[in-house]
Amino acid sequence: MSDKAWGGRFEEELDTIAARFSASVDVDGRLWPQDIDGSIAHVRMLAEQEILSADDAKQIVAGLETIRVSIERGEFDWDEAKEDVHMNIEAALTSAIGDAGGRLHTGRSRNDQVATDMRLWTRQACGSVVTDIDAVLEVLADKADGHLEFLMPGYTHLQRAQPVRLSHHLLAWAEMLERDRGRLADAARRMNESPLGSAALAGTTFPINRDATAQALGFDRPMRNSIDAVSSRDFLLEAVSALAICSVHLSRVAEELVLWSSQEFGFVQMSDAFTTGSSIMPQKKNPDMPELVRGKTGRVVGSLVNLLVMLKGLPLAYNRDLQEDKEPVFEAFDTVHDCLAVLGGAIASATFDKARMADALQAGFLGATEVADWLASRGVPFRDAHHVAGKLVQQAVHESKTLSELPLEAYKAAHDAFDDTIFLALDMETAVERRDVVGGPARERVAAAIAELRGRLQARRSA
Ligand code: ARG
């Protein structure tokens, strides 16, 4: 290397503010494991292709392994003046092993290097969020299993609508997360192609073997086009979109926990381990963890917007703007990882209140649909049946009664088809059990859904 950081072409050092502005090692330093793996794959291939001597390659690999250990031990001397993770590691290598270190970068550019590092990093990060999601799914399966007897109102417009099982509602959360998992796994599959060997943008004159490096790094194949390989970041857009959707889902779940733990609902008690008190109001037990999960959604959605805007209008191939991809990606993954852990813990340790849910079922005229269905199943057109049931609700409201408390005469007065079996239909357990359809809340359907979820989790664990 010349005495100037950027080699022979430069006479002046980079301005101090420009150096600080463009340095990224505080953020991309985190890519060191991928950077070292990528370099080792590259240098082994160079030796196999006889572009480098076996001896140089051996020294480089040994040097990189030593650097790996020193970083792991926290002994590595990161230097902002060396700009980014790639230059820090390469400079340390050269100062450790001399000339051979300077040969590592043969047939490669930081453009394909950073694209490779990011694909490797994001691939593993998708895998670990997938595992995080499975852990929450386990919690939901357990909670659903343990609460099959708990009936609660299902809501539309946040108004009590129809009775369901708590387990059914918990499994609705599981479905959302299951799709999030699928989207991440999908994104990880599609990104699994190797940019390495595309060099700055046009490949290299050295007789490299891109299949070999792709294989060594666990990629399915080399990317087809060298310009695309160094310019494209849609693999990050896909992953972060999946995370943004996931964080919106987590926020909706969190919102329900906040609502349900209010005194107004009282459906759930969060454990002390996942709630906090107030500095002024001694009676308070606040659901801060779900609130923070809800609040952190903005970061993840923001990361997606950040990436989309950063990419829009960038000409091919590499532009330095692309360096800005890392912070939003890291932030999105870190945030979703934490949110999944916190929400999983909050749900696992929460206690549901069967009596409060049952009370809410009684007070909300949830049997109104049963009344309408009862008439409709005896040949009354559903629209008329709906009207009659509405009138009965009105009467119950006026008389401050529940639908079951209205006397049979009231029903008969509303429609002469009624007989006393209407009171059986108004039983909430019966109402839920009669919803014995695919995807419905009847006990057997919910039990089967739990078993299916457990089966999927089991299959993934042993895969
Ligand atoms: N730190 C840079 C980034 O993250 C590495 C690539 C630099 N390439 C370049 N041509 N300046 O994008």
Short mmCIF file of C-alpha atoms and ligand atoms in Angstrom, two decimals:
data_model
loop_
_atom_site.label_atom_id
_atom_site.label_comp_id
_atom_site.label_asym_id
_atom_site.label_seq_id
_atom_site.Cartn_x
_atom_site.Cartn_y
_atom_site.Cartn_z
CA MET A 1 0.00 0.00 0.00
CA SER A 2 1.13 3.54 -0.64
CA ASP A 3 1.40 6.03 2.18
CA LYS A 4 -1.90 7.54 1.04
CA ALA A 5 -4.92 5.45 1.99
CA TRP A 6 -6.21 5.30 -1.58
CA GLY A 7 -2.96 4.55 -3.37
CA GLY A 8 -1.00 6.22 -6.10
CA ARG A 9 -3.71 8.42 -7.56
CA PHE A 10 -4.08 10.50 -4.40
CA GLU A 11 -1.80 13.26 -3.15
CA GLU A 12 -3.88 14.57 -0.28
CA GLU A 13 -5.42 12.77 2.67
CA LEU A 14 -9.19 12.71 2.96
CA ASP A 15 -10.61 15.72 4.77
CA THR A 16 -11.38 14.95 8.43
CA ILE A 17 -15.11 15.58 8.14
CA ALA A 18 -15.28 13.63 4.88
CA ALA A 19 -13.46 10.75 6.53
CA ARG A 20 -15.86 10.66 9.42
CA PHE A 21 -18.85 11.06 7.10
CA SER A 22 -17.88 8.15 4.90
CA ALA A 23 -16.50 5.73 7.47
CA SER A 24 -18.86 2.86 8.13
CA VAL A 25 -16.88 0.48 10.27
CA ASP A 26 -18.89 1.27 13.40
CA VAL A 27 -21.90 -0.20 11.58
CA ASP A 28 -20.51 -2.73 9.11
CA GLY A 29 -17.89 -4.07 11.55
CA ARG A 30 -20.64 -6.50 12.42
CA LEU A 31 -20.12 -8.21 9.07
CA TRP A 32 -16.70 -9.53 10.10
CA PRO A 33 -17.61 -13.24 10.24
CA GLN A 34 -19.10 -13.08 6.75
CA ASP A 35 -16.21 -10.97 5.48
CA ILE A 36 -13.65 -13.47 6.73
CA ASP A 37 -15.59 -16.45 5.38
CA GLY A 38 -15.95 -14.75 2.00
CA SER A 39 -12.24 -13.94 1.85
CA ILE A 40 -11.24 -17.48 2.75
CA ALA A 41 -13.49 -18.94 0.05
CA HIS A 42 -12.08 -16.45 -2.44
CA VAL A 43 -8.44 -17.12 -1.62
CA ARG A 44 -8.84 -20.91 -1.67
CA MET A 45 -10.39 -20.63 -5.10
CA LEU A 46 -7.55 -18.35 -6.28
CA ALA A 47 -5.05 -21.01 -5.23
CA GLU A 48 -7.00 -23.83 -6.89
CA GLN A 49 -7.10 -21.82 -10.09
CA GLU A 50 -3.36 -21.22 -9.72
CA ILE A 51 -3.89 -17.48 -9.65
CA LEU A 52 -2.17 -17.41 -6.24
CA SER A 53 0.55 -19.72 -4.98
CA ALA A 54 -0.46 -22.38 -2.50
CA ASP A 55 1.93 -20.83 -0.02
CA ASP A 56 0.41 -17.34 -0.27
CA ALA A 57 -3.06 -18.82 0.11
CA LYS A 58 -2.00 -20.75 3.18
CA GLN A 59 -0.56 -17.65 4.81
CA ILE A 60 -3.64 -15.62 3.99
CA VAL A 61 -6.04 -18.20 5.39
CA ALA A 62 -3.97 -18.59 8.56
CA GLY A 63 -3.77 -14.80 8.90
CA LEU A 64 -7.53 -14.43 8.50
CA GLU A 65 -8.16 -17.15 11.09
CA THR A 66 -5.92 -15.33 13.52
CA ILE A 67 -7.86 -12.13 12.90
CA ARG A 68 -11.10 -14.03 13.50
CA VAL A 69 -9.85 -15.13 16.91
CA SER A 70 -8.65 -11.67 17.83
CA ILE A 71 -12.03 -10.15 16.89
CA GLU A 72 -13.86 -12.83 18.84
CA ARG A 73 -11.75 -12.04 21.89
CA GLY A 74 -12.42 -8.33 21.54
CA GLU A 75 -8.74 -7.69 20.95
CA PHE A 76 -8.97 -6.43 17.37
CA ASP A 77 -8.09 -2.81 16.87
CA TRP A 78 -10.91 -1.36 14.77
CA ASP A 79 -9.82 1.84 13.08
CA GLU A 80 -12.27 4.38 11.68
CA ALA A 81 -9.53 5.74 9.44
CA LYS A 82 -9.63 2.43 7.58
CA GLU A 83 -13.19 3.18 6.66
CA ASP A 84 -15.02 -0.13 6.65
CA VAL A 85 -14.89 -3.73 7.79
CA HIS A 86 -13.23 -4.89 4.56
CA MET A 87 -10.35 -2.45 4.73
CA ASN A 88 -9.85 -2.99 8.45
CA ILE A 89 -9.46 -6.72 8.03
CA GLU A 90 -7.33 -6.48 4.90
CA ALA A 91 -5.02 -3.92 6.50
CA ALA A 92 -4.64 -6.06 9.61
CA LEU A 93 -3.87 -9.06 7.42
CA THR A 94 -1.22 -7.24 5.44
CA SER A 95 0.42 -5.85 8.51
CA ALA A 96 0.47 -9.37 10.00
CA ILE A 97 1.71 -11.38 7.01
CA GLY A 98 3.20 -8.80 4.66
CA ASP A 99 3.08 -9.06 0.87
CA ALA A 100 0.85 -12.11 0.65
CA GLY A 101 -1.91 -10.09 2.34
CA GLY A 102 -1.85 -7.65 -0.53
CA ARG A 103 -2.72 -10.50 -2.90
CA LEU A 104 -6.03 -11.36 -1.23
CA HIS A 105 -7.91 -8.74 -3.22
CA THR A 106 -6.84 -10.19 -6.61
CA GLY A 107 -9.84 -10.54 -8.93
CA ARG A 108 -12.20 -9.04 -6.40
CA SER A 109 -13.62 -5.63 -5.50
CA ARG A 110 -15.27 -4.35 -2.37
CA ASN A 111 -18.40 -4.11 -4.48
CA ASP A 112 -18.87 -7.85 -4.87
CA GLN A 113 -17.34 -8.38 -1.44
CA VAL A 114 -19.89 -6.26 0.41
CA ALA A 115 -22.78 -7.67 -1.62
CA THR A 116 -21.60 -11.17 -0.71
CA ASP A 117 -21.20 -10.29 2.97
CA MET A 118 -24.70 -8.81 3.12
CA ARG A 119 -26.27 -11.84 1.45
CA LEU A 120 -24.51 -14.14 3.89
CA TRP A 121 -25.46 -12.01 6.88
CA THR A 122 -29.09 -11.60 5.86
CA ARG A 123 -29.47 -15.28 5.02
CA GLN A 124 -28.46 -16.27 8.54
CA ALA A 125 -30.50 -13.45 10.08
CA CYS A 126 -33.63 -14.67 8.26
CA GLY A 127 -32.91 -18.14 9.63
CA SER A 128 -32.66 -16.88 13.17
CA VAL A 129 -35.88 -14.83 13.00
CA VAL A 130 -37.57 -17.94 11.61
CA THR A 131 -36.38 -19.77 14.74
CA ASP A 132 -37.58 -16.87 16.92
CA ILE A 133 -41.01 -17.11 15.31
CA ASP A 134 -41.15 -20.85 15.91
CA ALA A 135 -40.46 -20.22 19.60
CA VAL A 136 -43.47 -17.89 19.80
CA LEU A 137 -45.56 -20.43 17.89
CA GLU A 138 -44.66 -23.02 20.54
CA VAL A 139 -45.90 -20.64 23.21
CA LEU A 140 -49.14 -20.07 21.32
CA ALA A 141 -49.66 -23.80 20.80
CA ASP A 142 -49.20 -24.40 24.54
CA LYS A 143 -51.49 -21.56 25.55
CA ALA A 144 -54.15 -22.62 23.04
CA ASP A 145 -53.93 -26.19 24.33
CA GLY A 146 -54.30 -25.12 27.93
CA HIS A 147 -57.34 -22.88 27.33
CA LEU A 148 -59.68 -24.91 25.16
CA GLU A 149 -62.43 -24.40 27.76
CA PHE A 150 -62.15 -20.63 27.75
CA LEU A 151 -64.91 -18.94 25.80
CA MET A 152 -64.68 -15.28 24.94
CA PRO A 153 -66.42 -12.79 22.70
CA GLY A 154 -64.96 -12.49 19.24
CA TYR A 155 -65.06 -8.86 18.11
CA THR A 156 -65.79 -6.85 15.03
CA HIS A 157 -65.47 -3.06 15.16
CA LEU A 158 -64.23 -3.72 18.72
CA GLN A 159 -67.85 -4.58 19.57
CA ARG A 160 -68.68 -7.98 21.02
CA ALA A 161 -69.79 -10.02 18.04
CA GLN A 162 -69.93 -13.81 18.40
CA PRO A 163 -68.60 -16.30 20.91
CA VAL A 164 -65.33 -18.07 20.12
CA ARG A 165 -62.74 -20.02 22.05
CA LEU A 166 -59.75 -18.10 23.40
CA SER A 167 -57.65 -20.84 21.80
CA HIS A 168 -59.13 -20.01 18.42
CA HIS A 169 -58.13 -16.38 18.84
CA LEU A 170 -54.59 -17.35 19.90
CA LEU A 171 -54.35 -19.55 16.83
CA ALA A 172 -55.30 -16.57 14.67
CA TRP A 173 -52.13 -14.88 15.97
CA ALA A 174 -50.23 -18.05 15.12
CA GLU A 175 -51.48 -17.96 11.53
CA MET A 176 -50.17 -14.42 11.06
CA LEU A 177 -46.77 -15.43 12.37
CA GLU A 178 -46.75 -18.59 10.31
CA ARG A 179 -47.07 -16.52 7.14
CA ASP A 180 -44.35 -14.12 8.34
CA ARG A 181 -42.12 -17.12 8.78
CA GLY A 182 -42.92 -18.29 5.27
CA ARG A 183 -42.11 -14.88 3.78
CA LEU A 184 -38.73 -14.78 5.53
CA ALA A 185 -37.87 -18.33 4.51
CA ASP A 186 -38.85 -17.45 0.97
CA ALA A 187 -36.70 -14.33 0.91
CA ALA A 188 -33.76 -16.29 2.31
CA ARG A 189 -34.15 -18.87 -0.46
CA ARG A 190 -34.25 -16.29 -3.23
CA MET A 191 -31.26 -14.31 -1.94
CA ASN A 192 -29.09 -17.40 -1.79
CA GLU A 193 -26.99 -16.65 -4.88
CA SER A 194 -23.40 -15.53 -4.94
CA PRO A 195 -22.30 -12.09 -6.19
CA LEU A 196 -18.64 -13.02 -5.57
CA GLY A 197 -16.49 -12.82 -8.69
CA SER A 198 -18.51 -9.97 -10.19
CA ALA A 199 -15.71 -7.73 -8.92
CA ALA A 200 -16.33 -3.99 -9.40
CA LEU A 201 -19.12 -4.61 -11.93
CA ALA A 202 -17.69 -6.35 -14.98
CA GLY A 203 -16.11 -9.47 -13.58
CA THR A 204 -12.38 -9.98 -13.86
CA THR A 205 -9.69 -10.93 -16.32
CA PHE A 206 -8.38 -13.59 -13.91
CA PRO A 207 -9.58 -17.15 -14.61
CA ILE A 208 -11.62 -17.38 -11.41
CA ASN A 209 -14.14 -20.11 -10.60
CA ARG A 210 -17.37 -18.56 -9.38
CA ASP A 211 -19.08 -21.92 -8.95
CA ALA A 212 -16.41 -22.93 -6.45
CA THR A 213 -16.79 -19.84 -4.26
CA ALA A 214 -20.58 -20.01 -4.48
CA GLN A 215 -20.48 -23.60 -3.32
CA ALA A 216 -17.96 -22.98 -0.56
CA LEU A 217 -20.20 -20.27 0.90
CA GLY A 218 -23.36 -22.37 0.73
CA PHE A 219 -24.94 -20.39 -2.10
CA ASP A 220 -27.09 -22.24 -4.61
CA ARG A 221 -25.28 -20.75 -7.61
CA PRO A 222 -23.38 -17.65 -8.76
CA MET A 223 -25.56 -14.69 -9.73
CA ARG A 224 -26.09 -14.60 -13.47
CA ASN A 225 -25.16 -10.98 -14.16
CA SER A 226 -22.17 -9.17 -12.71
CA ILE A 227 -23.74 -5.71 -12.98
CA ASP A 228 -26.88 -6.87 -11.20
CA ALA A 229 -24.83 -8.75 -8.62
CA VAL A 230 -23.15 -5.59 -7.29
CA SER A 231 -26.11 -3.20 -7.73
CA SER A 232 -29.17 -5.06 -6.57
CA ARG A 233 -30.45 -4.87 -3.02
CA ASP A 234 -33.97 -6.16 -3.56
CA PHE A 235 -32.96 -9.15 -1.46
CA LEU A 236 -32.83 -6.70 1.44
CA LEU A 237 -36.13 -5.12 0.44
CA GLU A 238 -37.77 -8.53 0.50
CA ALA A 239 -36.36 -9.47 3.89
CA VAL A 240 -37.15 -6.11 5.45
CA SER A 241 -40.66 -6.10 3.92
CA ALA A 242 -41.26 -9.45 5.55
CA LEU A 243 -39.97 -7.98 8.82
CA ALA A 244 -42.13 -4.88 8.46
CA ILE A 245 -45.22 -7.04 7.95
CA CYS A 246 -44.19 -9.21 10.88
CA SER A 247 -43.73 -6.19 13.12
CA VAL A 248 -47.18 -4.90 12.15
CA HIS A 249 -48.54 -8.30 13.18
CA LEU A 250 -46.65 -8.18 16.46
CA SER A 251 -48.05 -4.71 17.02
CA ARG A 252 -51.62 -5.93 16.53
CA VAL A 253 -51.06 -8.79 18.96
CA ALA A 254 -49.45 -6.35 21.40
CA GLU A 255 -52.41 -3.99 21.05
CA GLU A 256 -54.79 -6.80 22.01
CA LEU A 257 -52.70 -7.63 25.06
CA VAL A 258 -52.80 -3.98 26.07
CA LEU A 259 -56.58 -3.86 25.64
CA TRP A 260 -57.20 -7.20 27.29
CA SER A 261 -55.09 -6.32 30.31
CA SER A 262 -57.02 -3.09 30.91
CA GLN A 263 -59.54 -3.03 33.74
CA GLU A 264 -62.22 -2.47 31.12
CA PHE A 265 -61.56 -5.88 29.56
CA GLY A 266 -59.75 -7.75 32.33
CA PHE A 267 -59.28 -10.81 30.09
CA VAL A 268 -55.59 -11.20 30.86
CA GLN A 269 -53.16 -10.54 33.68
CA MET A 270 -49.63 -9.93 32.52
CA SER A 271 -47.02 -11.35 34.88
CA ASP A 272 -44.96 -9.05 37.08
CA ALA A 273 -41.92 -10.01 35.02
CA PHE A 274 -43.39 -8.30 31.96
CA THR A 275 -45.11 -5.27 33.50
CA THR A 276 -43.93 -2.16 35.27
CA GLY A 277 -45.32 0.15 37.90
CA SER A 278 -45.86 3.86 37.90
CA SER A 279 -43.54 6.30 39.65
CA ILE A 280 -46.54 8.21 40.98
CA MET A 281 -49.60 5.94 40.98
CA PRO A 282 -48.98 2.99 43.31
CA GLN A 283 -51.92 0.99 41.99
CA LYS A 284 -50.63 0.81 38.42
CA LYS A 285 -49.38 -2.30 36.65
CA ASN A 286 -48.66 -1.21 33.13
CA PRO A 287 -48.32 -3.44 30.04
CA ASP A 288 -45.13 -1.68 28.94
CA MET A 289 -43.68 -4.65 27.08
CA PRO A 290 -46.54 -5.03 24.58
CA GLU A 291 -46.71 -1.24 24.35
CA LEU A 292 -43.04 -1.09 23.40
CA VAL A 293 -43.49 -3.89 20.88
CA ARG A 294 -46.29 -1.82 19.36
CA GLY A 295 -44.16 1.31 19.53
CA LYS A 296 -41.13 -0.23 17.88
CA THR A 297 -43.05 -1.06 14.72
CA GLY A 298 -42.14 2.36 13.39
CA ARG A 299 -38.47 1.47 13.36
CA VAL A 300 -39.00 -1.57 11.20
CA VAL A 301 -41.44 0.05 8.81
CA GLY A 302 -39.05 3.02 8.76
CA SER A 303 -36.19 0.74 7.79
CA LEU A 304 -38.16 -0.49 4.81
CA VAL A 305 -38.98 3.05 3.70
CA ASN A 306 -35.35 4.03 4.22
CA LEU A 307 -34.14 1.24 1.92
CA LEU A 308 -36.78 1.87 -0.73
CA VAL A 309 -35.95 5.56 -0.91
CA MET A 310 -32.20 4.92 -0.85
CA LEU A 311 -32.49 2.62 -3.86
CA LYS A 312 -34.95 4.61 -5.90
CA GLY A 313 -33.22 6.41 -8.72
CA LEU A 314 -29.80 4.81 -8.25
CA PRO A 315 -28.16 4.15 -11.59
CA LEU A 316 -26.43 0.80 -12.02
CA ALA A 317 -23.95 -0.42 -10.97
CA TYR A 318 -22.44 0.30 -7.52
CA ASN A 319 -22.93 3.69 -5.89
CA ARG A 320 -21.76 4.68 -2.47
CA ASP A 321 -25.35 5.31 -1.42
CA LEU A 322 -25.54 1.53 -1.09
CA GLN A 323 -23.37 1.69 1.98
CA GLU A 324 -26.44 3.09 3.73
CA ASP A 325 -28.25 -0.25 3.41
CA LYS A 326 -26.73 -1.73 6.55
CA GLU A 327 -28.16 0.29 9.41
CA PRO A 328 -31.81 -0.18 8.44
CA VAL A 329 -31.28 -3.88 7.81
CA PHE A 330 -29.53 -4.46 11.14
CA GLU A 331 -32.05 -2.33 12.98
CA ALA A 332 -35.02 -4.17 11.46
CA PHE A 333 -33.62 -7.60 12.30
CA ASP A 334 -32.54 -6.62 15.82
CA THR A 335 -35.88 -5.02 16.59
CA VAL A 336 -37.99 -7.92 15.35
CA HIS A 337 -35.74 -10.38 17.17
CA ASP A 338 -36.24 -8.51 20.47
CA CYS A 339 -39.96 -8.00 19.93
CA LEU A 340 -40.51 -11.71 19.30
CA ALA A 341 -38.59 -12.64 22.43
CA VAL A 342 -40.42 -10.12 24.61
CA LEU A 343 -43.85 -10.88 23.26
CA GLY A 344 -43.26 -14.64 23.53
CA GLY A 345 -42.24 -14.22 27.15
CA ALA A 346 -45.16 -11.91 27.91
CA ILE A 347 -47.68 -14.35 26.45
CA ALA A 348 -46.08 -17.42 28.05
CA SER A 349 -46.28 -15.84 31.50
CA ALA A 350 -49.72 -14.26 31.15
CA THR A 351 -52.82 -15.60 32.92
CA PHE A 352 -56.17 -15.51 31.21
CA ASP A 353 -59.33 -14.82 33.22
CA LYS A 354 -62.05 -17.30 32.31
CA ALA A 355 -64.73 -15.63 34.44
CA ARG A 356 -64.14 -12.15 32.99
CA MET A 357 -64.39 -13.52 29.48
CA ALA A 358 -67.58 -15.40 30.36
CA ASP A 359 -69.09 -12.22 31.85
CA ALA A 360 -68.32 -10.34 28.68
CA LEU A 361 -70.14 -13.05 26.74
CA GLN A 362 -73.28 -12.61 28.82
CA ALA A 363 -73.45 -8.86 28.55
CA GLY A 364 -73.06 -8.45 24.84
CA PHE A 365 -76.16 -10.04 23.24
CA LEU A 366 -73.81 -12.44 21.53
CA GLY A 367 -76.71 -14.84 21.07
CA ALA A 368 -78.40 -12.55 18.55
CA THR A 369 -76.93 -14.44 15.61
CA GLU A 370 -78.07 -17.71 17.22
CA VAL A 371 -81.62 -16.38 17.40
CA ALA A 372 -81.55 -15.38 13.74
CA ASP A 373 -79.93 -18.69 12.71
CA TRP A 374 -82.51 -20.63 14.77
CA LEU A 375 -85.36 -19.03 12.81
CA ALA A 376 -83.58 -19.29 9.47
CA SER A 377 -82.97 -23.01 9.98
CA ARG A 378 -86.76 -23.36 10.39
CA GLY A 379 -87.45 -21.85 7.01
CA VAL A 380 -87.72 -18.14 7.90
CA PRO A 381 -85.77 -16.09 5.31
CA PHE A 382 -82.52 -14.96 6.97
CA ARG A 383 -83.22 -11.25 6.40
CA ASP A 384 -86.55 -11.54 8.26
CA ALA A 385 -84.94 -13.66 10.95
CA HIS A 386 -82.25 -10.98 11.36
CA HIS A 387 -84.96 -8.33 11.83
CA VAL A 388 -86.83 -10.38 14.44
CA ALA A 389 -83.62 -11.04 16.38
CA GLY A 390 -82.82 -7.33 16.28
CA LYS A 391 -86.23 -6.51 17.74
CA LEU A 392 -85.63 -9.02 20.56
CA VAL A 393 -82.26 -7.41 21.33
CA GLN A 394 -84.00 -4.04 21.45
CA GLN A 395 -86.55 -5.40 23.90
CA ALA A 396 -83.82 -6.96 26.06
CA VAL A 397 -81.98 -3.61 26.13
CA HIS A 398 -85.15 -1.80 27.23
CA GLU A 399 -85.84 -4.36 29.95
CA SER A 400 -82.18 -4.58 31.03
CA LYS A 401 -82.14 -8.33 30.41
CA THR A 402 -79.93 -10.74 28.54
CA LEU A 403 -81.42 -12.65 25.61
CA SER A 404 -81.69 -15.79 27.75
CA GLU A 405 -83.57 -13.83 30.41
CA LEU A 406 -86.38 -12.83 28.04
CA PRO A 407 -89.37 -15.17 28.57
CA LEU A 408 -90.53 -17.60 25.90
CA GLU A 409 -93.66 -15.43 25.44
CA ALA A 410 -91.47 -12.56 24.27
CA TYR A 411 -89.95 -14.84 21.63
CA LYS A 412 -93.33 -16.17 20.56
CA ALA A 413 -94.66 -12.63 20.34
CA ALA A 414 -91.75 -11.72 18.05
CA HIS A 415 -92.30 -14.77 15.80
CA ASP A 416 -94.72 -17.66 16.13
CA ALA A 417 -92.13 -20.26 15.01
CA PHE A 418 -90.27 -20.00 18.33
CA ASP A 419 -90.37 -22.79 20.91
CA ASP A 420 -88.31 -23.39 24.04
CA THR A 421 -85.37 -24.98 22.17
CA ILE A 422 -84.31 -21.39 21.47
CA PHE A 423 -82.86 -21.31 24.99
CA LEU A 424 -80.55 -24.23 24.17
CA ALA A 425 -79.30 -22.33 21.15
CA LEU A 426 -78.53 -19.34 23.36
CA ASP A 427 -76.08 -21.32 25.44
CA MET A 428 -72.63 -19.98 24.47
CA GLU A 429 -70.89 -23.34 24.56
CA THR A 430 -73.55 -24.69 22.21
CA ALA A 431 -73.22 -21.65 19.98
CA VAL A 432 -69.49 -22.22 19.65
CA GLU A 433 -69.83 -25.98 19.14
CA ARG A 434 -72.34 -25.48 16.37
CA ARG A 435 -69.68 -23.56 14.42
CA ASP A 436 -68.22 -26.85 13.42
CA VAL A 437 -66.73 -25.81 10.09
CA VAL A 438 -63.25 -25.84 8.65
CA GLY A 439 -61.35 -23.00 10.33
CA GLY A 440 -64.07 -22.59 12.96
CA PRO A 441 -64.07 -22.42 16.79
CA ALA A 442 -65.75 -25.76 17.66
CA ARG A 443 -63.64 -27.76 20.09
CA GLU A 444 -62.65 -30.53 17.66
CA ARG A 445 -61.68 -28.03 14.97
CA VAL A 446 -59.52 -26.05 17.38
CA ALA A 447 -57.96 -29.19 18.85
CA ALA A 448 -57.12 -30.37 15.34
CA ALA A 449 -55.61 -26.97 14.49
CA ILE A 450 -53.41 -27.15 17.58
CA ALA A 451 -52.30 -30.66 16.65
CA GLU A 452 -51.48 -29.52 13.12
CA LEU A 453 -49.46 -26.58 14.43
CA ARG A 454 -47.57 -28.87 16.80
CA GLY A 455 -46.96 -31.29 13.94
CA ARG A 456 -45.48 -28.52 11.78
CA LEU A 457 -43.25 -27.34 14.63
CA GLN A 458 -42.11 -30.89 15.30
CA ALA A 459 -41.31 -31.49 11.64
CA ARG A 460 -39.27 -28.27 11.50
CA ARG A 461 -37.34 -29.17 14.64
CA SER A 462 -36.33 -32.50 13.19
CA ALA A 463 -35.65 -31.13 9.68
N1 ARG B 1 -18.25 0.18 2.57
C1 ARG B 1 -18.72 0.04 1.25
C2 ARG B 1 -20.22 -0.32 1.25
O1 ARG B 1 -20.67 -0.76 2.24
C3 ARG B 1 -17.97 -1.05 0.54
C4 ARG B 1 -17.96 -0.90 -0.93
C5 ARG B 1 -17.17 0.29 -1.33
N2 ARG B 1 -17.02 0.36 -2.74
C6 ARG B 1 -16.64 1.47 -3.35
N3 ARG B 1 -16.57 1.42 -4.63
N4 ARG B 1 -16.36 2.57 -2.70
O2 ARG B 1 -20.93 -0.14 0.28
#
